[in-house]
PDB file of C-alpha atoms and ligand atoms in Angstrom:
ATOM      1  CA  MET A 140      88.413  99.158  91.352  1.00 90.00           C
ATOM      2  CA  LYS A 141      89.981 102.104  93.219  1.00 94.00           C
ATOM      3  CA  CYS A 142      93.289 103.058  91.893  1.00 96.00           C
ATOM      4  CA  ALA A 143      96.051 102.455  94.686  1.00 96.00           C
ATOM      5  CA  TYR A 144      97.772 105.905  94.000  1.00 96.00           C
ATOM      6  CA  CYS A 145      95.118 108.535  92.709  1.00 95.00           C
ATOM      7  CA  GLY A 146      92.427 106.940  94.611  1.00 95.00           C
ATOM      8  CA  LYS A 147      90.002 107.357  91.302  1.00 94.00           C
ATOM      9  CA  GLU A 148      87.320 104.704  90.064  1.00 95.00           C
ATOM     10  CA  ALA A 149      88.931 102.926  87.191  1.00 93.00           C
ATOM     11  CA  ARG A 150      89.722  99.849  85.414  1.00 93.00           C
ATOM     12  CA  GLY A 151      93.031  98.076  87.163  1.00 92.00           C
ATOM     13  CA  THR A 152      95.734  97.702  84.909  1.00 93.00           C
ATOM     14  CA  ARG A 153      98.657  95.401  85.419  1.00 90.00           C
ATOM     15  CA  GLU A 154     101.648  97.029  87.500  1.00 90.00           C
ATOM     16  CA  HIS A 155     104.774  95.441  87.790  1.00 91.00           C
ATOM     17  CA  ILE A 156     105.924  95.084  91.546  1.00 91.00           C
ATOM     18  CA  ILE A 157     109.695  95.713  90.529  1.00 91.00           C
ATOM     19  CA  SER A 158     109.737  97.594  87.366  1.00 90.00           C
ATOM     20  CA  SER A 159     109.682  95.895  83.946  1.00 90.00           C
ATOM     21  CA  ALA A 160     112.597  98.009  82.976  1.00 90.00           C
ATOM     22  CA  ILE A 161     114.733  96.458  85.724  1.00 91.00           C
ATOM     23  CA  LEU A 162     113.301  92.848  84.854  1.00 91.00           C
ATOM     24  CA  ASP A 163     114.737  93.554  81.235  1.00 92.00           C
ATOM     25  CA  LEU A 164     118.088  94.031  82.342  1.00 92.00           C
ATOM     26  CA  PHE A 165     118.056  90.158  83.641  1.00 92.00           C
ATOM     27  CA  PRO A 166     116.208  87.915  80.903  1.00 91.00           C
ATOM     28  CA  GLU A 167     118.103  85.008  82.369  1.00 90.00           C
ATOM     29  CA  CYS A 168     116.021  85.355  85.610  1.00 90.00           C
ATOM     30  CA  TYR A 169     112.934  84.435  84.299  1.00 88.00           C
ATOM     31  CA  ILE A 170     111.335  82.502  86.979  1.00 87.00           C
ATOM     32  CA  THR A 171     109.586  83.904  89.838  1.00 87.00           C
ATOM     33  CA  PHE A 172     109.956  82.170  93.074  1.00 85.00           C
ATOM     34  CA  ASP A 173     107.185  83.198  95.277  1.00 82.00           C
ATOM     35  CA  ASP A 174     107.631  82.040  98.801  1.00 79.00           C
ATOM     36  CA  ALA A 175     104.585  84.096  99.978  1.00 75.00           C
ATOM     37  CA  ARG A 176     102.282  82.182  97.925  1.00 77.00           C
ATOM     38  CA  ASN A 177     104.610  79.024  97.792  1.00 81.00           C
ATOM     39  CA  ALA A 178     104.617  79.075  94.099  1.00 82.00           C
ATOM     40  CA  ILE A 179     107.127  78.955  91.122  1.00 85.00           C
ATOM     41  CA  HIS A 180     106.022  80.520  87.929  1.00 84.00           C
ATOM     42  CA  GLU A 181     107.270  82.227  84.808  1.00 84.00           C
ATOM     43  CA  ALA A 182     105.125  85.247  84.900  1.00 82.00           C
ATOM     44  CA  ASP A 183     106.513  88.359  86.287  1.00 88.00           C
ATOM     45  CA  PRO A 184     105.367  89.615  89.800  1.00 89.00           C
ATOM     46  CA  MET A 185     102.371  91.969  89.538  1.00 89.00           C
ATOM     47  CA  VAL A 186      99.588  93.581  90.856  1.00 92.00           C
ATOM     48  CA  LYS A 187      96.461  94.873  89.068  1.00 93.00           C
ATOM     49  CA  ASP A 188      95.191  98.005  90.889  1.00 95.00           C
ATOM     50  CA  VAL A 189      96.273 101.187  89.580  1.00 95.00           C
ATOM     51  CA  CYS A 190      94.708 102.918  86.881  1.00 96.00           C
ATOM     52  CA  ALA A 191      96.188 103.691  83.283  1.00 95.00           C
ATOM     53  CA  GLU A 192      96.759 107.096  84.067  1.00 95.00           C
ATOM     54  CA  CYS A 193      98.909 106.141  86.924  1.00 95.00           C
ATOM     55  CA  ASN A 194     100.825 103.377  85.738  1.00 93.00           C
ATOM     56  CA  ASN A 195     101.688 104.807  82.047  1.00 92.00           C
ATOM     57  CA  ASN A 196     102.183 108.500  82.883  1.00 92.00           C
ATOM     58  CA  ARG A 197     102.255 109.844  86.567  1.00 93.00           C
ATOM     59  CA  ILE A 198     104.628 107.146  88.286  1.00 94.00           C
ATOM     60  CA  SER A 199     106.606 105.702  85.395  1.00 94.00           C
ATOM     61  CA  TYR A 200     109.279 108.373  85.790  1.00 96.00           C
ATOM     62  CA  ILE A 201     110.303 106.335  88.484  1.00 96.00           C
ATOM     63  CA  ASP A 202     110.824 103.277  86.588  1.00 95.00           C
ATOM     64  CA  SER A 203     112.936 105.139  83.956  1.00 95.00           C
ATOM     65  CA  TYR A 204     115.461 106.406  87.127  1.00 97.00           C
ATOM     66  CA  ALA A 205     115.504 102.882  88.444  1.00 96.00           C
ATOM     67  CA  LYS A 206     116.377 101.380  85.011  1.00 96.00           C
ATOM     68  CA  GLU A 207     119.055 104.225  84.467  1.00 97.00           C
ATOM     69  CA  PHE A 208     120.487 103.776  88.095  1.00 97.00           C
ATOM     70  CA  ILE A 209     120.688  99.768  88.203  1.00 97.00           C
ATOM     71  CA  SER A 210     121.856  99.375  84.534  1.00 96.00           C
ATOM     72  CA  LYS A 211     124.840 101.990  84.982  1.00 97.00           C
ATOM     73  CA  TYR A 212     126.406 100.258  87.866  1.00 98.00           C
ATOM     74  CA  PHE A 213     124.909  96.860  89.004  1.00 97.00           C
ATOM     75  CA  VAL A 214     124.458  94.711  85.945  1.00 95.00           C
ATOM     76  CA  LYS A 215     127.877  93.540  86.509  1.00 94.00           C
ATOM     77  CA  LYS A 216     129.274  91.528  89.447  1.00 94.00           C
ATOM     78  CA  TYR A 217     132.077  93.020  91.388  1.00 96.00           C
ATOM     79  CA  LYS A 218     135.119  91.586  93.445  1.00 93.00           C
ATOM     80  CA  GLU A 219     135.827  92.415  96.926  1.00 90.00           C
ATOM     81  CA  ASP A 220     138.158  94.850  96.432  1.00 93.00           C
ATOM     82  CA  ASP A 221     136.813  96.919  93.716  1.00 96.00           C
ATOM     83  CA  VAL A 222     135.909 100.465  94.550  1.00 94.00           C
ATOM     84  CA  VAL A 223     132.240 101.477  93.319  1.00 97.00           C
ATOM     85  CA  GLU A 224     131.780 105.183  93.240  1.00 97.00           C
ATOM     86  CA  ILE A 225     127.840 106.087  92.398  1.00 98.00           C
ATOM     87  CA  GLU A 226     126.390 109.125  91.546  1.00 98.00           C
ATOM     88  CA  TYR A 227     122.559 108.980  93.094  1.00 98.00           C
ATOM     89  CA  ASP A 228     119.549 111.143  93.034  1.00 98.00           C
ATOM     90  CA  TYR A 229     118.444 110.680  96.546  1.00 98.00           C
ATOM     91  CA  THR A 230     114.748 111.558  96.089  1.00 98.00           C
ATOM     92  CA  LEU A 231     114.615 109.197  93.151  1.00 98.00           C
ATOM     93  CA  ILE A 232     116.258 106.383  95.091  1.00 98.00           C
ATOM     94  CA  GLN A 233     113.567 107.027  97.835  1.00 98.00           C
ATOM     95  CA  LYS A 234     110.770 107.081  95.614  1.00 98.00           C
ATOM     96  CA  MET A 235     111.869 103.802  93.503  1.00 98.00           C
ATOM     97  CA  LEU A 236     112.111 101.872  96.934  1.00 98.00           C
ATOM     98  CA  LEU A 237     108.663 103.380  98.160  1.00 98.00           C
ATOM     99  CA  LYS A 238     107.335 102.412  95.419  1.00 97.00           C
ATOM    100  CA  TYR A 239     108.290  98.684  95.285  1.00 96.00           C
ATOM    101  CA  ALA A 240     107.532  98.299  98.725  1.00 97.00           C
ATOM    102  CA  TYR A 241     103.985  99.743  98.169  1.00 97.00           C
ATOM    103  CA  ASN A 242     103.686  97.322  95.373  1.00 96.00           C
ATOM    104  CA  ASP A 243     104.462  94.379  97.268  1.00 95.00           C
ATOM    105  CA  MET A 244     102.507  95.050 100.236  1.00 96.00           C
ATOM    106  CA  ARG A 245      99.515  95.362  98.305  1.00 96.00           C
ATOM    107  CA  SER A 246     100.215  91.978  96.471  1.00 92.00           C
ATOM    108  CA  ARG A 247     100.423  90.608  99.799  1.00 91.00           C
ATOM    109  CA  LYS A 248      97.079  92.459 101.047  1.00 93.00           C
ATOM    110  CA  GLU A 249      99.203  93.903 104.016  1.00 95.00           C
ATOM    111  CA  ASP A 250      98.332  97.087 106.004  1.00 96.00           C
ATOM    112  CA  CYS A 251      99.369  99.947 103.663  1.00 97.00           C
ATOM    113  CA  SER A 252      98.637 102.786 105.982  1.00 97.00           C
ATOM    114  CA  PHE A 253     102.068 104.294 105.928  1.00 98.00           C
ATOM    115  CA  PHE A 254     101.466 104.949 102.307  1.00 98.00           C
ATOM    116  CA  ASP A 255      98.811 108.009 103.210  1.00 97.00           C
ATOM    117  CA  GLU A 256      98.026 110.836 101.121  1.00 96.00           C
ATOM    118  CA  GLU A 257     101.402 112.662 101.656  1.00 97.00           C
ATOM    119  CA  ILE A 258     103.550 109.670 100.490  1.00 98.00           C
ATOM    120  CA  LEU A 259     101.459 109.161  97.565  1.00 97.00           C
ATOM    121  CA  GLU A 260     101.505 112.683  96.456  1.00 97.00           C
ATOM    122  CA  TYR A 261     105.187 112.101  96.871  1.00 98.00           C
ATOM    123  CA  LEU A 262     105.357 109.292  94.426  1.00 97.00           C
ATOM    124  CA  MET A 263     103.173 110.828  91.889  1.00 97.00           C
ATOM    125  CA  ASP A 264     104.526 114.271  91.929  1.00 97.00           C
ATOM    126  CA  ILE A 265     107.688 114.289  89.404  1.00 97.00           C
ATOM    127  CA  ASN A 266     108.598 117.616  90.033  1.00 97.00           C
ATOM    128  CA  ASN A 267     108.464 117.108  94.158  1.00 97.00           C
ATOM    129  CA  ASN A 268     112.341 116.542  94.829  1.00 95.00           C
ATOM    130  CA  VAL A 269     112.283 117.080  98.591  1.00 96.00           C
ATOM    131  CA  PRO A 270     113.264 113.753 100.128  1.00 97.00           C
ATOM    132  CA  LYS A 271     111.669 112.579 103.001  1.00 98.00           C
ATOM    133  CA  ASP A 272     113.206 112.789 106.454  1.00 97.00           C
ATOM    134  CA  ASN A 273     111.199 110.024 107.954  1.00 98.00           C
ATOM    135  CA  ILE A 274     112.285 107.744 105.107  1.00 98.00           C
ATOM    136  CA  THR A 275     116.282 106.198 105.433  1.00 98.00           C
ATOM    137  CA  VAL A 276     117.924 104.645 102.510  1.00 98.00           C
ATOM    138  CA  MET A 277     121.201 102.583 103.147  1.00 98.00           C
ATOM    139  CA  CYS A 278     123.321 100.973 100.303  1.00 98.00           C
ATOM    140  CA  GLY A 279     125.968  98.313  99.934  1.00 98.00           C
ATOM    141  CA  LEU A 280     127.744  96.529  97.359  1.00 98.00           C
ATOM    142  CA  ALA A 281     126.842  92.609  97.369  1.00 97.00           C
ATOM    143  CA  VAL A 282     129.698  90.741  96.391  1.00 96.00           C
ATOM    144  CA  ASN A 283     129.823  86.859  96.532  1.00 95.00           C
ATOM    145  CA  VAL A 284     132.802  86.552  98.842  1.00 93.00           C
ATOM    146  CA  SER A 285     131.712  82.907  99.685  1.00 92.00           C
ATOM    147  CA  PRO A 286     133.084  79.652  98.249  1.00 92.00           C
ATOM    148  CA  VAL A 287     129.762  78.743  96.718  1.00 92.00           C
ATOM    149  CA  PRO A 288     128.515  79.829  93.082  1.00 92.00           C
ATOM    150  CA  ASP A 289     125.607  82.058  92.782  1.00 90.00           C
ATOM    151  CA  SER A 290     124.028  79.427  90.457  1.00 86.00           C
ATOM    152  CA  MET A 291     123.983  76.701  93.139  1.00 87.00           C
ATOM    153  CA  PHE A 292     121.094  78.480  94.700  1.00 84.00           C
ATOM    154  CA  GLY A 293     119.238  79.315  91.883  1.00 79.00           C
ATOM    155  CA  ASN A 294     119.148  82.328  89.751  1.00 80.00           C
ATOM    156  CA  MET A 295     118.383  84.768  91.990  1.00 88.00           C
ATOM    157  CA  LYS A 296     119.664  88.095  91.136  1.00 93.00           C
ATOM    158  CA  LEU A 297     116.632  89.831  91.970  1.00 93.00           C
ATOM    159  CA  ARG A 298     115.121  89.472  95.433  1.00 93.00           C
ATOM    160  CA  TRP A 299     113.296  91.457  97.984  1.00 95.00           C
ATOM    161  CA  CYS A 300     111.593  90.933 101.400  1.00 95.00           C
ATOM    162  CA  LYS A 301     109.964  92.861 104.172  1.00 97.00           C
ATOM    163  CA  SER A 302     111.372  93.019 107.559  1.00 97.00           C
ATOM    164  CA  PRO A 303     115.018  91.930 107.078  1.00 98.00           C
ATOM    165  CA  PHE A 304     116.536  90.530 110.331  1.00 97.00           C
ATOM    166  CA  LEU A 305     118.895  93.344 111.611  1.00 98.00           C
ATOM    167  CA  TYR A 306     121.376  91.784 113.652  1.00 97.00           C
ATOM    168  CA  SER A 307     122.598  93.355 117.078  1.00 97.00           C
ATOM    169  CA  ASN A 308     125.798  91.743 117.495  1.00 96.00           C
ATOM    170  CA  SER A 309     128.289  89.582 115.686  1.00 95.00           C
ATOM    171  CA  THR A 310     127.138  86.104 114.767  1.00 95.00           C
ATOM    172  CA  ILE A 311     130.424  84.821 115.940  1.00 94.00           C
ATOM    173  CA  ARG A 312     131.489  85.119 119.540  1.00 93.00           C
ATOM    174  CA  HIS A 313     135.330  83.955 119.237  1.00 91.00           C
ATOM    175  CA  ILE A 314     137.790  82.583 116.722  1.00 91.00           C
ATOM    176  CA  ASP A 315     140.459  80.591 117.964  1.00 91.00           C
ATOM    177  CA  TYR A 316     143.380  81.107 115.491  1.00 86.00           C
ATOM    178  CA  ASN A 317     145.506  78.302 116.591  1.00 88.00           C
ATOM    179  CA  THR A 318     142.981  75.869 115.564  1.00 87.00           C
ATOM    180  CA  GLY A 319     140.737  77.877 113.419  1.00 83.00           C
ATOM    181  CA  GLU A 320     137.672  76.627 115.427  1.00 90.00           C
ATOM    182  CA  VAL A 321     134.572  79.274 115.483  1.00 91.00           C
ATOM    183  CA  PHE A 322     132.602  79.574 118.405  1.00 94.00           C
ATOM    184  CA  LEU A 323     129.080  80.988 117.528  1.00 93.00           C
ATOM    185  CA  ASN A 324     127.258  83.438 119.510  1.00 93.00           C
ATOM    186  CA  GLU A 325     124.265  81.442 120.384  1.00 87.00           C
ATOM    187  CA  ASP A 326     121.428  84.201 121.232  1.00 88.00           C
ATOM    188  CA  ILE A 327     121.855  87.205 118.991  1.00 91.00           C
ATOM    189  CA  LYS A 328     118.858  89.660 119.251  1.00 94.00           C
ATOM    190  CA  LYS A 329     117.124  91.364 116.785  1.00 96.00           C
ATOM    191  CA  GLU A 330     117.773  94.974 116.717  1.00 97.00           C
ATOM    192  CA  GLU A 331     114.593  97.067 117.436  1.00 96.00           C
ATOM    193  CA  PHE A 332     114.265 100.381 116.180  1.00 98.00           C
ATOM    194  CA  PRO A 333     111.823 102.339 117.984  1.00 97.00           C
ATOM    195  CA  ASP A 334     109.058 104.039 115.510  1.00 98.00           C
ATOM    196  CA  LEU A 335     109.793 101.704 112.683  1.00 98.00           C
ATOM    197  CA  ARG A 336     106.712 101.393 110.731  1.00 98.00           C
ATOM    198  CA  LEU A 337     108.104  99.116 108.015  1.00 98.00           C
ATOM    199  CA  SER A 338     111.528  97.991 106.757  1.00 98.00           C
ATOM    200  CA  TYR A 339     112.572  96.421 103.128  1.00 98.00           C
ATOM    201  CA  ALA A 340     115.351  94.626 101.777  1.00 98.00           C
ATOM    202  CA  PHE A 341     116.029  94.635  97.949  1.00 97.00           C
ATOM    203  CA  ARG A 342     118.929  92.647  95.811  1.00 97.00           C
ATOM    204  CA  PHE A 343     119.262  93.999  92.463  1.00 97.00           C
ATOM    205  CA  ASN A 344     122.082  91.833  91.494  1.00 96.00           C
ATOM    206  CA  SER A 345     125.279  93.563  92.684  1.00 97.00           C
ATOM    207  CA  VAL A 346     123.625  96.033  94.682  1.00 98.00           C
ATOM    208  CA  GLN A 347     121.742  95.822  98.066  1.00 98.00           C
ATOM    209  CA  LEU A 348     119.256  98.439  99.505  1.00 98.00           C
ATOM    210  CA  LEU A 349     117.663  99.087 102.687  1.00 98.00           C
ATOM    211  CA  LEU A 350     114.685 100.981 103.075  1.00 98.00           C
ATOM    212  CA  PHE A 351     113.475 102.174 106.396  1.00 98.00           C
ATOM    213  CA  CYS A 352     110.010 104.350 107.107  1.00 98.00           C
ATOM    214  CA  TRP A 353     109.760 105.754 110.378  1.00 98.00           C
ATOM    215  CA  ASP A 354     106.760 107.198 111.892  1.00 97.00           C
ATOM    216  CA  LYS A 355     106.467 110.914 110.901  1.00 95.00           C
ATOM    217  CA  GLU A 356     106.137 112.062 114.443  1.00 96.00           C
ATOM    218  CA  SER A 357     109.000 110.265 115.759  1.00 97.00           C
ATOM    219  CA  THR A 358     111.666 111.746 117.673  1.00 97.00           C
ATOM    220  CA  SER A 359     114.143 108.840 117.491  1.00 97.00           C
ATOM    221  CA  ILE A 360     114.798 109.114 113.592  1.00 98.00           C
ATOM    222  CA  GLU A 361     118.378 111.028 113.907  1.00 97.00           C
ATOM    223  CA  GLN A 362     119.396 108.313 116.639  1.00 98.00           C
ATOM    224  CA  ASN A 363     118.174 105.615 114.544  1.00 98.00           C
ATOM    225  CA  ASN A 364     119.981 106.731 111.869  1.00 98.00           C
ATOM    226  CA  ILE A 365     123.211 106.836 113.968  1.00 98.00           C
ATOM    227  CA  VAL A 366     122.758 103.274 115.018  1.00 98.00           C
ATOM    228  CA  LEU A 367     122.361 101.796 111.440  1.00 98.00           C
ATOM    229  CA  GLU A 368     125.350 103.802 110.118  1.00 98.00           C
ATOM    230  CA  CYS A 369     127.441 102.714 112.980  1.00 98.00           C
ATOM    231  CA  GLN A 370     126.215  99.302 113.101  1.00 98.00           C
ATOM    232  CA  TYR A 371     125.914  98.243 109.531  1.00 98.00           C
ATOM    233  CA  PRO A 372     128.274  97.964 106.643  1.00 98.00           C
ATOM    234  CA  TYR A 373     126.141  99.971 104.407  1.00 98.00           C
ATOM    235  CA  HIS A 374     126.519 103.634 103.044  1.00 98.00           C
ATOM    236  CA  LEU A 375     123.422 105.589 104.545  1.00 98.00           C
ATOM    237  CA  LEU A 376     122.173 107.860 101.861  1.00 98.00           C
ATOM    238  CA  LYS A 377     121.757 111.415 102.793  1.00 96.00           C
ATOM    239  CA  LYS A 378     120.002 114.569 101.815  1.00 94.00           C
ATOM    240  CA  GLY A 379     122.175 116.747  99.601  1.00 93.00           C
ATOM    241  CA  GLU A 380     124.409 114.047  98.847  1.00 96.00           C
ATOM    242  CA  LYS A 381     125.137 113.077  95.169  1.00 96.00           C
ATOM    243  CA  GLN A 382     128.062 110.693  95.222  1.00 97.00           C
ATOM    244  CA  ALA A 383     128.931 107.837  97.685  1.00 97.00           C
ATOM    245  CA  ILE A 384     131.722 105.064  97.556  1.00 98.00           C
ATOM    246  CA  LEU A 385     129.746 101.711  98.422  1.00 98.00           C
ATOM    247  CA  PRO A 386     130.954  99.373 101.071  1.00 97.00           C
ATOM    248  CA  VAL A 387     130.792  95.565 100.572  1.00 97.00           C
ATOM    249  CA  CYS A 388     127.910  94.849 102.709  1.00 97.00           C
ATOM    250  CA  THR A 389     128.028  90.861 102.280  1.00 97.00           C
ATOM    251  CA  ASP A 390     130.017  87.996 104.082  1.00 95.00           C
ATOM    252  CA  GLU A 391     130.015  84.405 102.832  1.00 92.00           C
ATOM    253  CA  LEU A 392     126.831  83.681 104.837  1.00 93.00           C
ATOM    254  CA  ASN A 393     124.419  86.489 104.121  1.00 95.00           C
ATOM    255  CA  TYR A 394     125.432  86.988 100.426  1.00 96.00           C
ATOM    256  CA  HIS A 395     123.275  84.151  99.760  1.00 94.00           C
ATOM    257  CA  ARG A 396     120.892  84.874 102.689  1.00 95.00           C
ATOM    258  CA  PHE A 397     120.438  88.485 101.769  1.00 96.00           C
ATOM    259  CA  ASP A 398     117.800  89.061 104.459  1.00 96.00           C
ATOM    260  CA  HIS A 399     120.002  88.570 106.930  1.00 97.00           C
ATOM    261  CA  ILE A 400     121.692  92.039 107.750  1.00 98.00           C
ATOM    262  CA  HIS A 401     124.762  91.399 109.910  1.00 97.00           C
ATOM    263  CA  VAL A 402     127.087  93.994 111.935  1.00 97.00           C
ATOM    264  CA  LYS A 403     130.065  95.859 110.787  1.00 96.00           C
ATOM    265  CA  TRP A 404     132.184  93.880 113.010  1.00 95.00           C
ATOM    266  CA  ASP A 405     130.694  90.008 112.467  1.00 95.00           C
ATOM    267  CA  GLY A 406     133.304  87.721 112.651  1.00 92.00           C
ATOM    268  CA  LEU A 407     131.950  85.845 109.604  1.00 91.00           C
ATOM    269  CA  PHE A 408     133.794  88.680 107.440  1.00 90.00           C
ATOM    270  CA  GLU A 409     137.324  87.671 108.931  1.00 90.00           C
ATOM    271  CA  VAL A 410     136.093  83.643 108.738  1.00 90.00           C
ATOM    272  CA  GLY A 411     135.403  84.200 105.320  1.00 89.00           C
ATOM    273  CA  LEU A 412     138.864  85.919 104.635  1.00 88.00           C
ATOM    274  CA  MET A 413     140.623  82.954 106.731  1.00 89.00           C
ATOM    275  CA  ARG A 414     138.591  80.572 104.474  1.00 88.00           C
ATOM    276  CA  LYS A 415     139.903  81.922 101.341  1.00 89.00           C
ATOM    277  CA  TYR A 416     143.448  82.546 102.475  1.00 90.00           C
ATOM    278  CA  ALA A 417     143.357  78.567 103.440  1.00 88.00           C
ATOM    279  CA  SER A 418     142.247  77.948  99.926  1.00 88.00           C
ATOM    280  CA  GLY A 419     145.293  79.619  98.354  1.00 91.00           C
ATOM    281  CA  GLY A 420     143.964  82.934  98.181  1.00 89.00           C
ATOM    282  CA  LYS A 421     141.169  82.087  95.314  1.00 88.00           C
ATOM    283  CA  TYR A 422     138.310  79.893  94.769  1.00 91.00           C
ATOM    284  CA  GLU A 423     139.563  78.028  91.702  1.00 91.00           C
ATOM    285  CA  TYR A 424     136.741  75.870  91.278  1.00 91.00           C
ATOM    286  CA  LYS A 425     134.095  78.534  92.060  1.00 91.00           C
ATOM    287  CA  GLU A 426     135.709  80.794  89.368  1.00 91.00           C
ATOM    288  CA  LEU A 427     135.646  77.986  86.830  1.00 93.00           C
ATOM    289  CA  CYS A 428     132.086  76.982  87.458  1.00 93.00           C
ATOM    290  CA  GLU A 429     130.811  80.625  87.540  1.00 91.00           C
ATOM    291  CA  LYS A 430     132.587  81.244  84.127  1.00 93.00           C
ATOM    292  CA  GLU A 431     130.659  78.242  82.659  1.00 94.00           C
ATOM    293  CA  TRP A 432     127.647  79.618  84.196  1.00 93.00           C
ATOM    294  CA  LEU A 433     127.827  82.813  82.195  1.00 92.00           C
ATOM    295  CA  GLU A 434     127.674  81.261  79.110  1.00 94.00           C
ATOM    296  CA  GLU A 435     124.738  79.098  80.064  1.00 93.00           C
ATOM    297  CA  GLU A 436     123.096  82.372  81.043  1.00 92.00           C
ATOM    298  CA  LYS A 437     123.594  83.800  77.552  1.00 93.00           C
ATOM    299  CA  LYS A 438     121.733  80.674  76.324  1.00 94.00           C
ATOM    300  CA  ILE A 439     119.093  81.092  78.899  1.00 92.00           C
ATOM    301  CA  SER A 440     118.557  84.663  78.204  1.00 91.00           C
ATOM    302  CA  LYS A 441     118.155  83.769  74.422  1.00 93.00           C
ATOM    303  CA  GLU A 442     115.619  81.214  74.990  1.00 93.00           C
ATOM    304  CA  HIS A 443     113.510  83.723  77.229  1.00 90.00           C
ATOM    305  CA  PRO A 444     113.725  87.046  75.305  1.00 89.00           C
ATOM    306  CA  ARG A 445     111.713  89.704  77.347  1.00 84.00           C
ATOM    307  CA  GLY A 446     109.574  91.860  74.867  1.00 68.00           C
ATOM    308  CA  LYS A 447     106.530  93.988  74.881  1.00 48.00           C
TER     309      LYS A 447
HETATM  310 ZN1  LIG B 772      95.404 106.398  89.321  1.00 97.92          ZN
END
């Protein structure tokens, strides 16, 4: 087998698509729902085409950072008015998402030509800390503002997908404030970005990260970044920036459908608020249900300990 990172002939070792160290933070999520293969199983999602040297030594620093970053801020759930300020290392965030996307794409046998020698070198070199200009990362806080508890859709704290659907306009056309009636926008197009080679959405419990990989030669990257920043309720991570306050990026619908990226001005944000006020300002039964579920999760974690 040829190693997917260094290219040398070697025996393949098992590489987690999402670091084992991150999966370890959420032992209660012990089931893998694999839509691509139409399967549900207990084993971790893996690929097996990385040599032992790359897997254990050369690229493992990325996993260490990923664990540090996720465990520091996103193991807990947040409320919509919480102010969450993160400190981050932009290069390492880029590398972490690139690595996961690359792993996932290989496991699906997709065209991985974006991951050329330059990108692979970038991933393998711990000392290369110059972020790539043709990579964009956005980050938002995933808060369940819906009346529906998380557990209703399964224990899906960790999710990722290729090519999330980025809306070009609000899903809601009009709200009649006299009756509360909501009129949907029937035909919303997907926002197209010139020179986009691939994109991914990742949900790690209470954070959502979007990865955009642009053509190296593209002259539209700056413009694409401006559109992304103006149009979506995420913080666009920047070279040289070390801290950021994360906006809430979810409404009551796409909290559960994480691959639907709604625009900042989507009427759903308002509909969610209206619904909540109409329920007396809080979702009492959801809160009760969530409290019970926390206890249940503790039991599940004990029954399915993760260990090496
Ligand atoms: Zn290798």
